[in-house]
């Protein structure tokens, strides 16, 4: 597995975190993700994810008129999204501890 594949697996949790406490539209989300460790991310990658998360009712959306072109769809995390983010954080912390143990040489041997 390469770094790009690992990042894609974590993308959902990162998007939820970005939307925690603020409203963003897709281009802002992509820009923030790019400067925070996802340099090759495109809107084509993020839009299907946003559609899926929208179908799962993890955020509220608002269509806002833009003076720079078409209307912009802003996403804001709702209670369902905050719960999903909380689960992601818990799972991430458990996984991080396990990986840190193994990479740190703290490998537990199971004896039979």
Short mmCIF file of N, CA and C in Angstrom, two decimals:
data_model
loop_
_atom_site.label_atom_id
_atom_site.label_comp_id
_atom_site.label_asym_id
_atom_site.label_seq_id
_atom_site.Cartn_x
_atom_site.Cartn_y
_atom_site.Cartn_z
N UNK A 1 0.86 -1.18 0.00
CA UNK A 1 0.00 0.00 0.00
C UNK A 1 0.90 1.23 0.00
N UNK A 2 0.56 2.20 -0.84
CA UNK A 2 1.36 3.42 -0.86
C UNK A 2 0.70 4.51 -0.02
N UNK A 3 1.41 5.61 0.14
CA UNK A 3 0.93 6.71 0.98
C UNK A 3 -0.40 7.26 0.50
N UNK A 4 -0.59 7.35 -0.80
CA UNK A 4 -1.84 7.86 -1.35
C UNK A 4 -3.03 7.00 -0.93
N UNK A 5 -2.85 5.67 -0.95
CA UNK A 5 -3.93 4.76 -0.55
C UNK A 5 -4.23 4.90 0.93
N UNK A 6 -3.20 5.07 1.75
CA UNK A 6 -3.42 5.24 3.19
C UNK A 6 -4.20 6.53 3.46
N UNK A 7 -3.82 7.60 2.76
CA UNK A 7 -4.52 8.89 2.94
C UNK A 7 -5.99 8.77 2.57
N UNK A 8 -6.29 8.09 1.46
CA UNK A 8 -7.68 7.94 1.04
C UNK A 8 -8.52 7.25 2.10
N UNK A 9 -7.90 6.29 2.80
CA UNK A 9 -8.62 5.59 3.85
C UNK A 9 -8.96 6.48 5.04
N UNK A 10 -8.22 7.55 5.21
CA UNK A 10 -8.41 8.46 6.34
C UNK A 10 -9.17 9.73 5.96
N UNK A 11 -9.46 9.87 4.69
CA UNK A 11 -10.05 11.10 4.17
C UNK A 11 -11.38 11.46 4.82
N UNK A 12 -12.24 10.48 5.03
CA UNK A 12 -13.56 10.75 5.60
C UNK A 12 -13.44 11.41 6.97
N UNK A 13 -12.62 10.84 7.84
CA UNK A 13 -12.44 11.41 9.17
C UNK A 13 -11.85 12.81 9.13
N UNK A 14 -10.94 13.03 8.20
CA UNK A 14 -10.33 14.36 8.07
C UNK A 14 -11.35 15.39 7.59
N UNK A 15 -12.22 15.00 6.67
CA UNK A 15 -13.27 15.90 6.20
C UNK A 15 -14.21 16.25 7.36
N UNK A 16 -14.61 15.25 8.12
CA UNK A 16 -15.49 15.50 9.26
C UNK A 16 -14.83 16.46 10.24
N UNK A 17 -13.54 16.29 10.48
CA UNK A 17 -12.82 17.18 11.40
C UNK A 17 -12.80 18.61 10.86
N UNK A 18 -12.57 18.77 9.57
CA UNK A 18 -12.55 20.11 8.98
C UNK A 18 -13.89 20.82 9.14
N UNK A 19 -14.97 20.05 9.11
CA UNK A 19 -16.31 20.64 9.21
C UNK A 19 -16.79 20.81 10.65
N UNK A 20 -16.00 20.37 11.59
CA UNK A 20 -16.39 20.49 13.00
C UNK A 20 -16.29 21.95 13.44
N UNK A 21 -17.43 22.58 13.61
CA UNK A 21 -17.47 23.96 14.10
C UNK A 21 -17.43 25.02 13.03
N UNK A 22 -17.49 24.62 11.74
CA UNK A 22 -17.51 25.64 10.69
C UNK A 22 -18.18 25.10 9.43
N UNK A 23 -18.56 26.03 8.57
CA UNK A 23 -19.17 25.70 7.28
C UNK A 23 -18.15 25.95 6.17
N UNK A 24 -18.05 24.98 5.28
CA UNK A 24 -17.12 25.09 4.16
C UNK A 24 -17.79 24.58 2.90
N UNK A 25 -17.36 25.09 1.74
CA UNK A 25 -17.82 24.50 0.49
C UNK A 25 -16.70 23.65 -0.07
N UNK A 26 -16.99 22.84 -1.06
CA UNK A 26 -16.08 21.78 -1.49
C UNK A 26 -14.69 22.29 -1.86
N UNK A 27 -14.59 23.40 -2.54
CA UNK A 27 -13.26 23.90 -2.92
C UNK A 27 -12.43 24.27 -1.69
N UNK A 28 -13.07 24.82 -0.68
CA UNK A 28 -12.36 25.14 0.57
C UNK A 28 -11.88 23.86 1.25
N UNK A 29 -12.71 22.84 1.23
CA UNK A 29 -12.34 21.57 1.84
C UNK A 29 -11.12 20.99 1.13
N UNK A 30 -11.15 20.99 -0.19
CA UNK A 30 -10.03 20.47 -0.97
C UNK A 30 -8.76 21.26 -0.68
N UNK A 31 -8.86 22.58 -0.63
CA UNK A 31 -7.69 23.43 -0.37
C UNK A 31 -7.11 23.12 1.01
N UNK A 32 -7.95 23.04 2.02
CA UNK A 32 -7.47 22.74 3.37
C UNK A 32 -6.81 21.36 3.44
N UNK A 33 -7.41 20.40 2.78
CA UNK A 33 -6.83 19.05 2.77
C UNK A 33 -5.48 19.04 2.05
N UNK A 34 -5.39 19.78 0.96
CA UNK A 34 -4.11 19.83 0.21
C UNK A 34 -2.99 20.38 1.06
N UNK A 35 -3.23 21.47 1.77
CA UNK A 35 -2.15 22.08 2.56
C UNK A 35 -1.90 21.35 3.87
N UNK A 36 -2.77 20.39 4.19
CA UNK A 36 -2.62 19.63 5.43
C UNK A 36 -2.37 18.15 5.19
N UNK A 37 -1.59 17.84 4.17
CA UNK A 37 -1.14 16.47 4.00
C UNK A 37 -1.73 15.67 2.86
N UNK A 38 -2.63 16.24 2.08
CA UNK A 38 -3.23 15.56 0.94
C UNK A 38 -2.93 16.36 -0.34
N UNK A 39 -1.66 16.51 -0.72
CA UNK A 39 -1.27 17.43 -1.79
C UNK A 39 -1.84 17.11 -3.16
N UNK A 40 -2.14 15.86 -3.45
CA UNK A 40 -2.61 15.47 -4.78
C UNK A 40 -4.13 15.37 -4.87
N UNK A 41 -4.83 15.76 -3.84
CA UNK A 41 -6.29 15.64 -3.80
C UNK A 41 -6.94 16.56 -4.84
N UNK A 42 -7.98 16.04 -5.48
CA UNK A 42 -8.73 16.84 -6.45
C UNK A 42 -10.20 16.91 -6.02
N UNK A 43 -10.91 17.85 -6.59
CA UNK A 43 -12.34 17.94 -6.31
C UNK A 43 -13.06 16.69 -6.81
N UNK A 44 -12.53 16.09 -7.87
CA UNK A 44 -13.12 14.85 -8.39
C UNK A 44 -13.05 13.71 -7.39
N UNK A 45 -12.07 13.76 -6.50
CA UNK A 45 -11.95 12.74 -5.45
C UNK A 45 -12.89 13.04 -4.30
N UNK A 46 -13.01 14.31 -3.96
CA UNK A 46 -13.76 14.69 -2.76
C UNK A 46 -15.28 14.71 -3.00
N UNK A 47 -15.73 15.03 -4.20
CA UNK A 47 -17.17 15.15 -4.44
C UNK A 47 -17.94 13.86 -4.21
N UNK A 48 -17.48 12.70 -4.68
CA UNK A 48 -18.23 11.47 -4.36
C UNK A 48 -18.28 11.20 -2.86
N UNK A 49 -17.21 11.51 -2.16
CA UNK A 49 -17.20 11.34 -0.71
C UNK A 49 -18.23 12.25 -0.06
N UNK A 50 -18.29 13.51 -0.51
CA UNK A 50 -19.26 14.45 0.06
C UNK A 50 -20.69 13.99 -0.22
N UNK A 51 -20.94 13.46 -1.41
CA UNK A 51 -22.27 12.95 -1.73
C UNK A 51 -22.65 11.79 -0.82
N UNK A 52 -21.69 10.89 -0.59
CA UNK A 52 -21.96 9.74 0.28
C UNK A 52 -22.23 10.18 1.72
N UNK A 53 -21.41 11.11 2.21
CA UNK A 53 -21.61 11.59 3.59
C UNK A 53 -22.92 12.36 3.71
N UNK A 54 -23.31 13.05 2.64
CA UNK A 54 -24.58 13.76 2.64
C UNK A 54 -25.73 12.76 2.72
N UNK A 55 -25.64 11.67 1.97
CA UNK A 55 -26.68 10.63 2.02
C UNK A 55 -26.76 9.98 3.39
N UNK A 56 -25.63 9.95 4.10
CA UNK A 56 -25.60 9.38 5.45
C UNK A 56 -26.06 10.41 6.50
N UNK A 57 -26.43 11.60 6.05
CA UNK A 57 -26.94 12.68 6.91
C UNK A 57 -25.94 13.08 7.99
N UNK A 58 -24.66 13.23 7.61
CA UNK A 58 -23.63 13.60 8.58
C UNK A 58 -23.42 15.11 8.66
N UNK A 59 -24.00 15.85 7.74
CA UNK A 59 -23.92 17.30 7.83
C UNK A 59 -25.15 17.93 7.21
N UNK A 60 -25.32 19.19 7.53
CA UNK A 60 -26.38 19.99 6.94
C UNK A 60 -25.76 20.78 5.80
N UNK A 61 -26.56 21.07 4.78
CA UNK A 61 -26.07 21.83 3.65
C UNK A 61 -26.90 23.08 3.44
N UNK A 62 -26.24 24.07 2.86
CA UNK A 62 -26.93 25.32 2.54
C UNK A 62 -26.37 25.82 1.23
N UNK A 63 -27.25 26.14 0.31
CA UNK A 63 -26.85 26.70 -0.98
C UNK A 63 -26.78 28.21 -0.82
N UNK A 64 -25.60 28.77 -1.08
CA UNK A 64 -25.37 30.20 -0.88
C UNK A 64 -25.00 30.83 -2.21
N UNK A 65 -25.65 31.94 -2.51
CA UNK A 65 -25.35 32.66 -3.74
C UNK A 65 -23.92 33.21 -3.70
N UNK A 66 -23.24 33.07 -4.82
CA UNK A 66 -21.87 33.55 -4.91
C UNK A 66 -21.78 34.64 -5.97
N UNK A 67 -21.08 35.70 -5.67
CA UNK A 67 -20.90 36.77 -6.66
C UNK A 67 -19.77 36.42 -7.63
N UNK A 68 -19.10 35.28 -7.40
CA UNK A 68 -17.98 34.86 -8.24
C UNK A 68 -18.34 33.74 -9.21
N UNK A 69 -19.60 33.38 -9.31
CA UNK A 69 -19.99 32.29 -10.21
C UNK A 69 -21.22 31.59 -9.69
N UNK A 70 -21.28 30.28 -9.90
CA UNK A 70 -22.47 29.53 -9.46
C UNK A 70 -22.61 29.51 -7.94
N UNK A 71 -23.82 29.23 -7.51
CA UNK A 71 -24.07 29.11 -6.07
C UNK A 71 -23.16 28.06 -5.47
N UNK A 72 -22.82 28.25 -4.20
CA UNK A 72 -21.93 27.33 -3.50
C UNK A 72 -22.71 26.56 -2.45
N UNK A 73 -22.43 25.26 -2.38
CA UNK A 73 -23.07 24.41 -1.39
C UNK A 73 -22.13 24.31 -0.19
N UNK A 74 -22.58 24.86 0.93
CA UNK A 74 -21.79 24.83 2.16
C UNK A 74 -22.23 23.65 3.02
N UNK A 75 -21.24 23.00 3.64
CA UNK A 75 -21.46 21.84 4.49
C UNK A 75 -21.15 22.21 5.93
N UNK A 76 -22.02 21.79 6.85
CA UNK A 76 -21.81 22.01 8.28
C UNK A 76 -22.11 20.70 9.01
N UNK A 77 -21.20 20.29 9.86
CA UNK A 77 -21.37 19.05 10.61
C UNK A 77 -22.59 19.16 11.52
N UNK A 78 -23.42 18.13 11.53
CA UNK A 78 -24.56 18.09 12.44
C UNK A 78 -24.29 17.06 13.55
N UNK A 79 -25.30 16.76 14.37
CA UNK A 79 -25.11 15.83 15.48
C UNK A 79 -24.66 14.44 15.00
N UNK A 80 -25.25 13.96 13.91
CA UNK A 80 -24.83 12.67 13.36
C UNK A 80 -23.36 12.71 12.94
N UNK A 81 -22.97 13.80 12.33
CA UNK A 81 -21.58 13.95 11.90
C UNK A 81 -20.62 14.03 13.07
N UNK A 82 -21.03 14.71 14.13
CA UNK A 82 -20.18 14.79 15.32
C UNK A 82 -20.02 13.42 15.97
N UNK A 83 -21.09 12.62 15.95
CA UNK A 83 -21.00 11.25 16.48
C UNK A 83 -20.05 10.42 15.62
N UNK A 84 -20.17 10.55 14.30
CA UNK A 84 -19.29 9.82 13.38
C UNK A 84 -17.84 10.25 13.58
N UNK A 85 -17.61 11.54 13.80
CA UNK A 85 -16.26 12.05 14.05
C UNK A 85 -15.72 11.48 15.35
N UNK A 86 -16.55 11.41 16.36
CA UNK A 86 -16.13 10.85 17.64
C UNK A 86 -15.72 9.39 17.49
N UNK A 87 -16.50 8.62 16.73
CA UNK A 87 -16.17 7.21 16.48
C UNK A 87 -14.85 7.12 15.71
N UNK A 88 -14.69 7.98 14.69
CA UNK A 88 -13.45 7.98 13.91
C UNK A 88 -12.25 8.26 14.81
N UNK A 89 -12.37 9.27 15.68
CA UNK A 89 -11.26 9.61 16.58
C UNK A 89 -10.90 8.43 17.48
N UNK A 90 -11.91 7.77 18.02
CA UNK A 90 -11.67 6.62 18.90
C UNK A 90 -10.97 5.50 18.12
N UNK A 91 -11.48 5.19 16.93
CA UNK A 91 -10.88 4.13 16.12
C UNK A 91 -9.46 4.51 15.70
N UNK A 92 -9.26 5.78 15.35
CA UNK A 92 -7.93 6.25 14.96
C UNK A 92 -6.95 6.10 16.13
N UNK A 93 -7.37 6.49 17.31
CA UNK A 93 -6.48 6.39 18.47
C UNK A 93 -6.11 4.93 18.77
N UNK A 94 -7.08 4.03 18.66
CA UNK A 94 -6.80 2.61 18.87
C UNK A 94 -5.82 2.08 17.83
N UNK A 95 -6.04 2.44 16.58
CA UNK A 95 -5.16 2.01 15.50
C UNK A 95 -3.76 2.59 15.66
N UNK A 96 -3.69 3.86 16.01
CA UNK A 96 -2.40 4.54 16.19
C UNK A 96 -1.58 3.87 17.28
N UNK A 97 -2.22 3.55 18.40
CA UNK A 97 -1.52 2.88 19.49
C UNK A 97 -0.97 1.54 19.01
N UNK A 98 -1.79 0.77 18.30
CA UNK A 98 -1.34 -0.53 17.80
C UNK A 98 -0.17 -0.40 16.84
N UNK A 99 -0.27 0.51 15.90
CA UNK A 99 0.80 0.71 14.92
C UNK A 99 2.07 1.21 15.61
N UNK A 100 1.92 2.16 16.54
CA UNK A 100 3.09 2.68 17.27
C UNK A 100 3.79 1.56 18.04
N UNK A 101 3.02 0.65 18.64
CA UNK A 101 3.61 -0.49 19.37
C UNK A 101 4.44 -1.35 18.42
N UNK A 102 3.84 -1.71 17.31
CA UNK A 102 4.52 -2.59 16.37
C UNK A 102 5.75 -1.91 15.77
N UNK A 103 5.61 -0.67 15.31
CA UNK A 103 6.74 0.04 14.71
C UNK A 103 7.82 0.37 15.74
N UNK A 104 7.42 0.47 16.99
CA UNK A 104 8.38 0.73 18.06
C UNK A 104 9.05 -0.53 18.57
N UNK A 105 8.72 -1.67 17.97
CA UNK A 105 9.35 -2.92 18.38
C UNK A 105 8.69 -3.59 19.57
N UNK A 106 7.58 -3.06 20.03
CA UNK A 106 6.88 -3.63 21.19
C UNK A 106 5.88 -4.68 20.69
N UNK A 107 6.40 -5.76 20.18
CA UNK A 107 5.56 -6.80 19.60
C UNK A 107 5.28 -7.86 20.66
N UNK A 108 4.00 -8.10 20.89
CA UNK A 108 3.60 -9.10 21.86
C UNK A 108 3.49 -10.44 21.17
N UNK A 109 4.12 -11.42 21.72
CA UNK A 109 4.08 -12.77 21.16
C UNK A 109 2.97 -13.55 21.85
N UNK A 110 2.15 -14.15 21.07
CA UNK A 110 1.08 -15.00 21.61
C UNK A 110 1.65 -16.41 21.75
N UNK A 111 1.54 -16.93 22.94
CA UNK A 111 2.01 -18.30 23.14
C UNK A 111 0.83 -19.25 23.20
N UNK A 112 1.04 -20.42 22.69
CA UNK A 112 -0.04 -21.42 22.66
C UNK A 112 0.20 -22.43 23.75
#
